Short mmCIF file of C-alpha atoms and ligand atoms in Angstrom, two decimals:
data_model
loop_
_atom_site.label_atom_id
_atom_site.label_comp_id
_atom_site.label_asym_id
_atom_site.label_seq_id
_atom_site.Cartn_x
_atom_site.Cartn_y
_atom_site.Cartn_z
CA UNK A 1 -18.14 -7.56 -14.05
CA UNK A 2 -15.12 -5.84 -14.85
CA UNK A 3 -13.56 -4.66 -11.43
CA UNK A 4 -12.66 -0.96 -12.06
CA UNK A 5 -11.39 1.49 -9.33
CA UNK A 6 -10.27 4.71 -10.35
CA UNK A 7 -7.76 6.30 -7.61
CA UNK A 8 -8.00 9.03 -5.74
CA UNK A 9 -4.65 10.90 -5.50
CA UNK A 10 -2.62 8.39 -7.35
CA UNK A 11 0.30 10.69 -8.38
CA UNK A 12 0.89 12.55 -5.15
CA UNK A 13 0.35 8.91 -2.68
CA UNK A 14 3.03 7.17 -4.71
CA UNK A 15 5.52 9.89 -5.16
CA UNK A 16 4.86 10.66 -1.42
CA UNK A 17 5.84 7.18 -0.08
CA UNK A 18 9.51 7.40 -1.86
CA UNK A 19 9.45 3.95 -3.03
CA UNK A 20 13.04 2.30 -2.82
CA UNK A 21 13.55 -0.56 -5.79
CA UNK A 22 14.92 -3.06 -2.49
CA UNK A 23 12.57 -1.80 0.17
CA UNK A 24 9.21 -3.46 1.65
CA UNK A 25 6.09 -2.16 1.36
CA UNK A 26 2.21 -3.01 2.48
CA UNK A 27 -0.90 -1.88 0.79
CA UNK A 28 -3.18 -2.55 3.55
CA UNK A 29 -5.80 -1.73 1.49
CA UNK A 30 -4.98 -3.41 -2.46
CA UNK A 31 -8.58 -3.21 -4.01
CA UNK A 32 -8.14 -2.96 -7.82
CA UNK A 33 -4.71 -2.93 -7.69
CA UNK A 34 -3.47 0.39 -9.04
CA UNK A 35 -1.89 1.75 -5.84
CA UNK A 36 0.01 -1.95 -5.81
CA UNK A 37 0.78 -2.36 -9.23
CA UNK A 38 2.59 1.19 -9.22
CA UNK A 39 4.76 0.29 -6.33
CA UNK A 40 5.36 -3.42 -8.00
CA UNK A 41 6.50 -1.74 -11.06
CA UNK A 42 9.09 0.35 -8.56
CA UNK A 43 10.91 -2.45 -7.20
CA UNK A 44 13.68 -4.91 -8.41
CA UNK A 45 14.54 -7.06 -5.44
CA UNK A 46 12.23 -5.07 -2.73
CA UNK A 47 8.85 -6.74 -1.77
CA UNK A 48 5.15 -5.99 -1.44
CA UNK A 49 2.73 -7.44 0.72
CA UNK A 50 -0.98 -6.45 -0.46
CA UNK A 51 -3.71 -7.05 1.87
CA UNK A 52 -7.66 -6.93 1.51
CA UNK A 53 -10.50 -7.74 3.57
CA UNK A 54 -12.89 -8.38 0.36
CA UNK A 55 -12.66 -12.14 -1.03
CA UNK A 56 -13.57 -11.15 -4.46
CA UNK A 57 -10.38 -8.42 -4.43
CA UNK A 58 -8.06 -10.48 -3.57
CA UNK A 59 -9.29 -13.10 -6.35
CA UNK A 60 -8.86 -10.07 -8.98
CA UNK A 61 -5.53 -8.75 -7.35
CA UNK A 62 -4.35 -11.94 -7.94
CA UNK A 63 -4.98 -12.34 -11.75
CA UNK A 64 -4.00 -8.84 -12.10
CA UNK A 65 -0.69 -8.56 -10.53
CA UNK A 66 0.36 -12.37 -10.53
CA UNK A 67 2.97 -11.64 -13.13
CA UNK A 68 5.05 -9.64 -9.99
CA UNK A 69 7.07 -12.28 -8.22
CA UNK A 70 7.77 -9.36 -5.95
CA UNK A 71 4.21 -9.20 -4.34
CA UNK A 72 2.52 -11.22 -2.32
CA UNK A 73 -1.27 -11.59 -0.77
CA UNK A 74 -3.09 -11.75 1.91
CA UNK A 75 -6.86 -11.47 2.60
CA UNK A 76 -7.21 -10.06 5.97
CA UNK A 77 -8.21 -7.12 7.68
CA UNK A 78 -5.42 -3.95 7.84
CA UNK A 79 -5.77 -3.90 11.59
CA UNK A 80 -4.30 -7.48 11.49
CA UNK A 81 -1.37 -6.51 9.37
CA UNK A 82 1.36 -7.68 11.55
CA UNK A 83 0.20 -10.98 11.49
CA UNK A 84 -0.31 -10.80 8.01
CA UNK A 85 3.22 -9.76 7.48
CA UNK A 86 4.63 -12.21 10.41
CA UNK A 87 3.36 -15.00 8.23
CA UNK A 88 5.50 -13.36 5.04
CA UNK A 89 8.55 -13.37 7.72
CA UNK A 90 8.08 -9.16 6.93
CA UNK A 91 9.29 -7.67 10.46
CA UNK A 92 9.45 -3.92 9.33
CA UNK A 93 8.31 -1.50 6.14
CA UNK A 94 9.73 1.03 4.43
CA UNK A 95 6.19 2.10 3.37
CA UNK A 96 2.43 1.36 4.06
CA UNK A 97 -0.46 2.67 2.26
CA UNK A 98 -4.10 2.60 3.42
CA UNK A 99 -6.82 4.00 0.77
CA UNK A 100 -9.49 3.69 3.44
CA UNK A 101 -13.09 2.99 2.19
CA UNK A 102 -15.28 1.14 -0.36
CA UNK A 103 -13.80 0.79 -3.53
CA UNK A 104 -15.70 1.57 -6.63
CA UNK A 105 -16.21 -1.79 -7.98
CA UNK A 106 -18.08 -2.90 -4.58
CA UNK A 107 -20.23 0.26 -5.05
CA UNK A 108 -21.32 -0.69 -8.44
CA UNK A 109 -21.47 -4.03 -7.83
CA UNK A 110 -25.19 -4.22 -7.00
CA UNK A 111 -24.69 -7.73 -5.15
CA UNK A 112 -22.55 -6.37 -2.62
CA UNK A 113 -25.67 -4.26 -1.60
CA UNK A 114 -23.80 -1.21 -0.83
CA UNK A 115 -25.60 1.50 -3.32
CA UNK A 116 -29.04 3.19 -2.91
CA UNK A 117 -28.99 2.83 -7.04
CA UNK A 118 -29.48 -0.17 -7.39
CA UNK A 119 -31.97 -3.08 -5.97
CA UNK A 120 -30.08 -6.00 -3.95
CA UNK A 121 -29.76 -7.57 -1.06
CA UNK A 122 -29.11 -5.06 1.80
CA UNK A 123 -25.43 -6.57 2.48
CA UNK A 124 -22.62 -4.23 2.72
CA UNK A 125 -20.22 -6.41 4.38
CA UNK A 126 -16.49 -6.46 2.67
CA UNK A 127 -15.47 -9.21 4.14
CA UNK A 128 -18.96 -11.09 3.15
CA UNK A 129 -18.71 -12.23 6.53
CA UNK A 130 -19.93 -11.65 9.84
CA UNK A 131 -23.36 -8.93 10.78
CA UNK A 132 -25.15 -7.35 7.90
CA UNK A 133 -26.76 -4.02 7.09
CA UNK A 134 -29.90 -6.40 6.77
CA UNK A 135 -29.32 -7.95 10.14
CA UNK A 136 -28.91 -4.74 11.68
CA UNK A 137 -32.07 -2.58 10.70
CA UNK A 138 -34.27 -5.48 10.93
CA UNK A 139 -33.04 -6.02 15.13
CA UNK A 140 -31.64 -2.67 16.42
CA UNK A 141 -33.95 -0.59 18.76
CA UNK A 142 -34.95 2.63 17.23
CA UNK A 143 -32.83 4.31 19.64
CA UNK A 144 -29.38 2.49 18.68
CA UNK A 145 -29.94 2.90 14.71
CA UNK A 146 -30.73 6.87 15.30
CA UNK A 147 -26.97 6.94 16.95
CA UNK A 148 -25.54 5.47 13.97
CA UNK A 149 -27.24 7.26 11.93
CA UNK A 150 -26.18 10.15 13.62
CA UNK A 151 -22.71 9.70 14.33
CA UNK A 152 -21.36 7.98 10.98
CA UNK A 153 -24.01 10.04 8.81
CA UNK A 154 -24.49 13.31 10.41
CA UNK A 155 -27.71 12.81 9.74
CA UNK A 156 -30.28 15.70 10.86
CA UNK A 157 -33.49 13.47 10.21
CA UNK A 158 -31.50 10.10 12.16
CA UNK A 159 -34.52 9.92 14.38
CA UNK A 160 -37.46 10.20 11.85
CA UNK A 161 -35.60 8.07 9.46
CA UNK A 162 -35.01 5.25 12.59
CA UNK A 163 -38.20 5.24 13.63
CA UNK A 164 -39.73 4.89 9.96
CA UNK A 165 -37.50 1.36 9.80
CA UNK A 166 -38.89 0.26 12.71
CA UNK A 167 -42.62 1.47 11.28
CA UNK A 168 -42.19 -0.53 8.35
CA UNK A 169 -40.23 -3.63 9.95
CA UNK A 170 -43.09 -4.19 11.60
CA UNK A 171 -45.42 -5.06 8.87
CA UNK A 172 -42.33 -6.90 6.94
CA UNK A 173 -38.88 -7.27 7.11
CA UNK A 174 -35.97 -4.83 5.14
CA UNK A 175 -33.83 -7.12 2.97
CA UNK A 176 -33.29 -4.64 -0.15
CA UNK A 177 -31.58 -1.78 -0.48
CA UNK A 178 -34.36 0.21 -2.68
CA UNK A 179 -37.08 -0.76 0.04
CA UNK A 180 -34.57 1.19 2.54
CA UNK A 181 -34.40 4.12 0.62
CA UNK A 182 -37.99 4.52 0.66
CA UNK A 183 -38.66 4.38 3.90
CA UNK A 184 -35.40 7.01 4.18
CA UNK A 185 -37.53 9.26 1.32
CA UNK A 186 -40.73 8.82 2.95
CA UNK A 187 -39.26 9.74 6.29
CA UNK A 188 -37.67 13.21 5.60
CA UNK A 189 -38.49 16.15 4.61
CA UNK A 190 -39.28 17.05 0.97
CA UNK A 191 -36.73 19.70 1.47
CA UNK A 192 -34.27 17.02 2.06
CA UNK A 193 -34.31 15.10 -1.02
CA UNK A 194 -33.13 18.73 -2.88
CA UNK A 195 -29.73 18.36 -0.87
CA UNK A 196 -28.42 14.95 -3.32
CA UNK A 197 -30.07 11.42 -2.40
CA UNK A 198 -32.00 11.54 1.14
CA UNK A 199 -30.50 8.14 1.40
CA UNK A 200 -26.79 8.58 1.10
CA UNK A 201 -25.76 9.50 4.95
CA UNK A 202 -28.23 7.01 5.73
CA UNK A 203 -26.32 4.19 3.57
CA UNK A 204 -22.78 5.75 4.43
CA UNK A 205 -23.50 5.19 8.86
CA UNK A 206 -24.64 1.40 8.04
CA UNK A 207 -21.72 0.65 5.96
CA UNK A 208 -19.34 2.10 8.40
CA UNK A 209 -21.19 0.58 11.62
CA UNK A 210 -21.90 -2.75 9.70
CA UNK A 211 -17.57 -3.14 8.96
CA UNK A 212 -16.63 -1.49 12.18
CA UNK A 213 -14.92 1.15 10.07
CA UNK A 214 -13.79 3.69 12.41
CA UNK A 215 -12.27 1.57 15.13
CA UNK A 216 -10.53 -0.38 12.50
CA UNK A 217 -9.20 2.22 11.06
CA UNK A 218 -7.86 3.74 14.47
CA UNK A 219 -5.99 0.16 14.68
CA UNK A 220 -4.78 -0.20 11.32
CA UNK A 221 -2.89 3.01 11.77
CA UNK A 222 -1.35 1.88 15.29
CA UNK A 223 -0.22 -1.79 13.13
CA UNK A 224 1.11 0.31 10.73
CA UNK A 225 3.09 2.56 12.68
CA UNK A 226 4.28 -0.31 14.66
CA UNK A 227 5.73 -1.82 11.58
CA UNK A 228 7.04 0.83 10.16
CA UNK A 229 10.92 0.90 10.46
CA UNK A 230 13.01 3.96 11.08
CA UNK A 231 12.41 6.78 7.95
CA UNK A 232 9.43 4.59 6.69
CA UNK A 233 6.61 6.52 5.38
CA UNK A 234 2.76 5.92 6.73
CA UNK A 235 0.10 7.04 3.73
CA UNK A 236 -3.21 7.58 4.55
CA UNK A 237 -6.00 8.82 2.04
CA UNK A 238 -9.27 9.28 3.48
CA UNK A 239 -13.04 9.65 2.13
CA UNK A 240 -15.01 11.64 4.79
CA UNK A 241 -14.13 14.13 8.14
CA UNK A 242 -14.77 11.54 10.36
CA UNK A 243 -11.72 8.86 8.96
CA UNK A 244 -9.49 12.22 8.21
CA UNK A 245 -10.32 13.71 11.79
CA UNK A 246 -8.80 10.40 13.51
CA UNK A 247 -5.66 9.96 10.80
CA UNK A 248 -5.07 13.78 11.49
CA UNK A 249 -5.19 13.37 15.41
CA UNK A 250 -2.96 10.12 15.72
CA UNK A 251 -0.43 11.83 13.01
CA UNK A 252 -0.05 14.85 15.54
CA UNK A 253 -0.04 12.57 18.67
CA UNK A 254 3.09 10.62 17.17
CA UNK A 255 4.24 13.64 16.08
CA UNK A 256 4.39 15.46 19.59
CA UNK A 257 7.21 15.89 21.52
CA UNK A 258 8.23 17.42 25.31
CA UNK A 259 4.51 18.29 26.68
CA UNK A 260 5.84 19.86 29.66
CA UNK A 261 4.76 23.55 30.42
CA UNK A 262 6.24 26.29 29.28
CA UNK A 263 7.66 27.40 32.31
CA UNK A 264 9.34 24.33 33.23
CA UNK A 265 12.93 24.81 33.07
CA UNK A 266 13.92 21.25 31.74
CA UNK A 267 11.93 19.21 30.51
CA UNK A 268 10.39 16.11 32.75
CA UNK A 269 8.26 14.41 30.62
CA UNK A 270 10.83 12.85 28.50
CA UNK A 271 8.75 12.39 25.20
CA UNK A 272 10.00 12.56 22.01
CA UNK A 273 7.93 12.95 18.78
CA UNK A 274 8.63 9.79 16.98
CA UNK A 275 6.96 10.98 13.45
CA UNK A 276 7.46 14.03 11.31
CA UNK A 277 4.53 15.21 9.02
CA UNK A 278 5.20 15.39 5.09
CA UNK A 279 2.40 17.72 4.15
CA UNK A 280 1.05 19.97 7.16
CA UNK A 281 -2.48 20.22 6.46
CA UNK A 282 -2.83 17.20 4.48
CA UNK A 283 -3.01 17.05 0.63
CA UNK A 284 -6.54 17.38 -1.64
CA UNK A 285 -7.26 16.57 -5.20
CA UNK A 286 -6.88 18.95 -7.01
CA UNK A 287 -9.44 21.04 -9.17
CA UNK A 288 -9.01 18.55 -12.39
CA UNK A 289 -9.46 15.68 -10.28
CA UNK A 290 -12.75 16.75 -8.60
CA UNK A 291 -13.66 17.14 -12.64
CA UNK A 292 -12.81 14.13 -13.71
CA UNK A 293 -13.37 12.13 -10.70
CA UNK A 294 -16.42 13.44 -8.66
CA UNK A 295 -16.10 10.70 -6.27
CA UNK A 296 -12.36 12.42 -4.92
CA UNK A 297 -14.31 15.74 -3.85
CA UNK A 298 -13.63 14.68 0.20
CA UNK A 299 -10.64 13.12 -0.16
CA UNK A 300 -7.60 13.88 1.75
CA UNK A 301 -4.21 12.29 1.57
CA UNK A 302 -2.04 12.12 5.08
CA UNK A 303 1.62 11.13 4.97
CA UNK A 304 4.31 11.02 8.42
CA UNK A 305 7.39 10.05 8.50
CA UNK A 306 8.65 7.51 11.04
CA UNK A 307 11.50 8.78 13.11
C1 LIG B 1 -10.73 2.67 -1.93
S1 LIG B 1 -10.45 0.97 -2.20
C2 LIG B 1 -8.74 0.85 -2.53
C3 LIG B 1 -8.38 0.98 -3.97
C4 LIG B 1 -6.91 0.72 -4.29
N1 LIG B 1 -6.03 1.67 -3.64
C5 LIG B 1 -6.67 0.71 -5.79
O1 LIG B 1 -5.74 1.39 -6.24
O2 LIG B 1 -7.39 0.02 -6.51
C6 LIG B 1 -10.53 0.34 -0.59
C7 LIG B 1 -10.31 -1.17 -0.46
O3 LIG B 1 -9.93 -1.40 0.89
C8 LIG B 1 -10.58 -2.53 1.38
N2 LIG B 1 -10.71 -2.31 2.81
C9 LIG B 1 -11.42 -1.35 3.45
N3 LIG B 1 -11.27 -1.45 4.77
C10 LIG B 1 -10.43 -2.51 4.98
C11 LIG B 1 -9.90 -3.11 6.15
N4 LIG B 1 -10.21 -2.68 7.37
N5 LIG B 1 -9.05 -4.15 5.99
C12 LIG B 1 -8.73 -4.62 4.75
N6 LIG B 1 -9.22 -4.10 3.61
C13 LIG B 1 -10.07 -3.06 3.73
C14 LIG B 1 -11.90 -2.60 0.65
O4 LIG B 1 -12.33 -3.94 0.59
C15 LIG B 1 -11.53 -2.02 -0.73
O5 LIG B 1 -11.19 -3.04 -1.63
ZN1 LIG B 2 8.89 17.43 28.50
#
């Protein structure tokens, strides 16, 4: 299968990290390549270090952007990036980039059980290591798989859709993908499958609980910032509010200075904001994208400086 991924905010992301031809960079998150191979093209004795948690990317990342000497690989998770660069004797960066989320070739890869489309194994796992989706609705309470369901999907229906799993676990157990997305259909509303697939929010919570998404992603950015050297540049694009909402909060929280009141006369807290923002509010696709590129409607690029 031909591993495709389209990017999201390809223009803006490179021309917002500034890429110097002798400076190092990380692409904590490499997938097909095209972020990489755009900053490989940049640099003439600088280095890149392009990480990804997926086996099968780093296989293709490989073939794809062997012909750089100036890149190298590592198949890992982002939150472990200063290992990852440790072992590359990389000590700072003059630019990371995370493009957080699934990348289009694991979507349409039905093996990789991640799409409501198509019939496969109910996987999900980009690592292909470690708990299933599987393993998780065929052992959680009803109680703990209406949370996730809640909290990564915002789902309204979590606790009909929940307790139909456990319903129909009970006469056999859910190993594909299509059999979930029955029981999600059969478990809302009819009024519910007018609003896009009833199954999406249902697929997007067990993909983000089943990879630990969230608190990776909180991690990933503190490795990053950690490695970033003075005037290095942190990108960020996410896919949903719930990745942008803790990007946008740990941008501001590096970016905030004295906190002392008002009234104080000098200041006694001593902190200084060790990050600047590049765009306040974040950037978004813009109309043409969305057009061509359905899949960038939620997607919001986040870039600080490092100070
Ligand atoms: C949206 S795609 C990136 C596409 C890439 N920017 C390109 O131009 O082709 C996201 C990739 O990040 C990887 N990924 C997601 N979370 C990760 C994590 N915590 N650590 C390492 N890789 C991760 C996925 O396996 C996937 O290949
Ligand atoms: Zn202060």
């Amino acid at each position: 299968m031909e591993f495709s991924h389209r990017p999201v905010l390809f223009r803006e992301t490179i021309e917002s990290l500034a890429i110097r031809p002798d400076g190092i960079y990380i692409d904590g998150t490499a997938g097909g390549g095209g972020h990489s191979r755009a900053i490989a093209e940049k640099l003439t004795t600088g280095r890149l270090l392009a990480i990804d948690q997926d086996p099968d990317a780093i296989r293709v990342l490989k073939e794809r952007l062997g012909e750089y000497p100036c890149v190298r690989f590592a198949q890992r998770n982002f939150a472990e990036m200063g290992e990852a660069a440790a072992e590359q004797d990389i000590s700072g960066a003059d630019g990371i980039l995370l493009d957080i989320g699934v990348s289009s070739f694991q979507v349409d890869n039905p093996e990789r059980g991640f799409s409501f489309h198509h019939d496969a194994p109910l996987d999900m796992r980009m690592s292909k290591e470690g708990v299933s989706a599987r393993d998780l609705v065929n052992t959680m309470t009803w109680q703990e798989l209406a949370g996730i369901l809640s909290r990564y999907g915002e789902e309204k229906y979590a606790k009909s859709i929940a307790q139909g799993i456990v319903r129909a676990r009970e006469k056999a157990p859910v190993e594909t993908t299509l059999q979930l997305a029955e029981i999600v259909k059969a478990s809302v509303p009819a009024k519910a499958c007018r609003e896009g697939h009833p199954a999406r929010k249902t697929f997007q919570a067990l993909r983000i609980q089943v990879n630990g998404e969230l608190d990776r992603l909180s991690e990933g950015l503190d490795a990053a910032f950690s490695l970033l050297k003075p005037g290095g540049r942190l990108a960020v694009i996410t896919f949903h509010s719930l990745e942008d909402r803790i990007v946008k909060r740990r941008m501001a929280d590096w970016c905030t200075g004295c906190i002392c009141p008002p009234d104080f006369p000098v200041c006694v807290c001593g902190r200084k904001p060790q990050a600047e923002l590049l765009y306040r509010k974040g950037v978004a696709p813009s109309e043409r994208e969305v057009e061509e590129n359905p899949r960038s409607r939620s997607a919001r690029l986040r870039v600080c400086v490092k100070l």
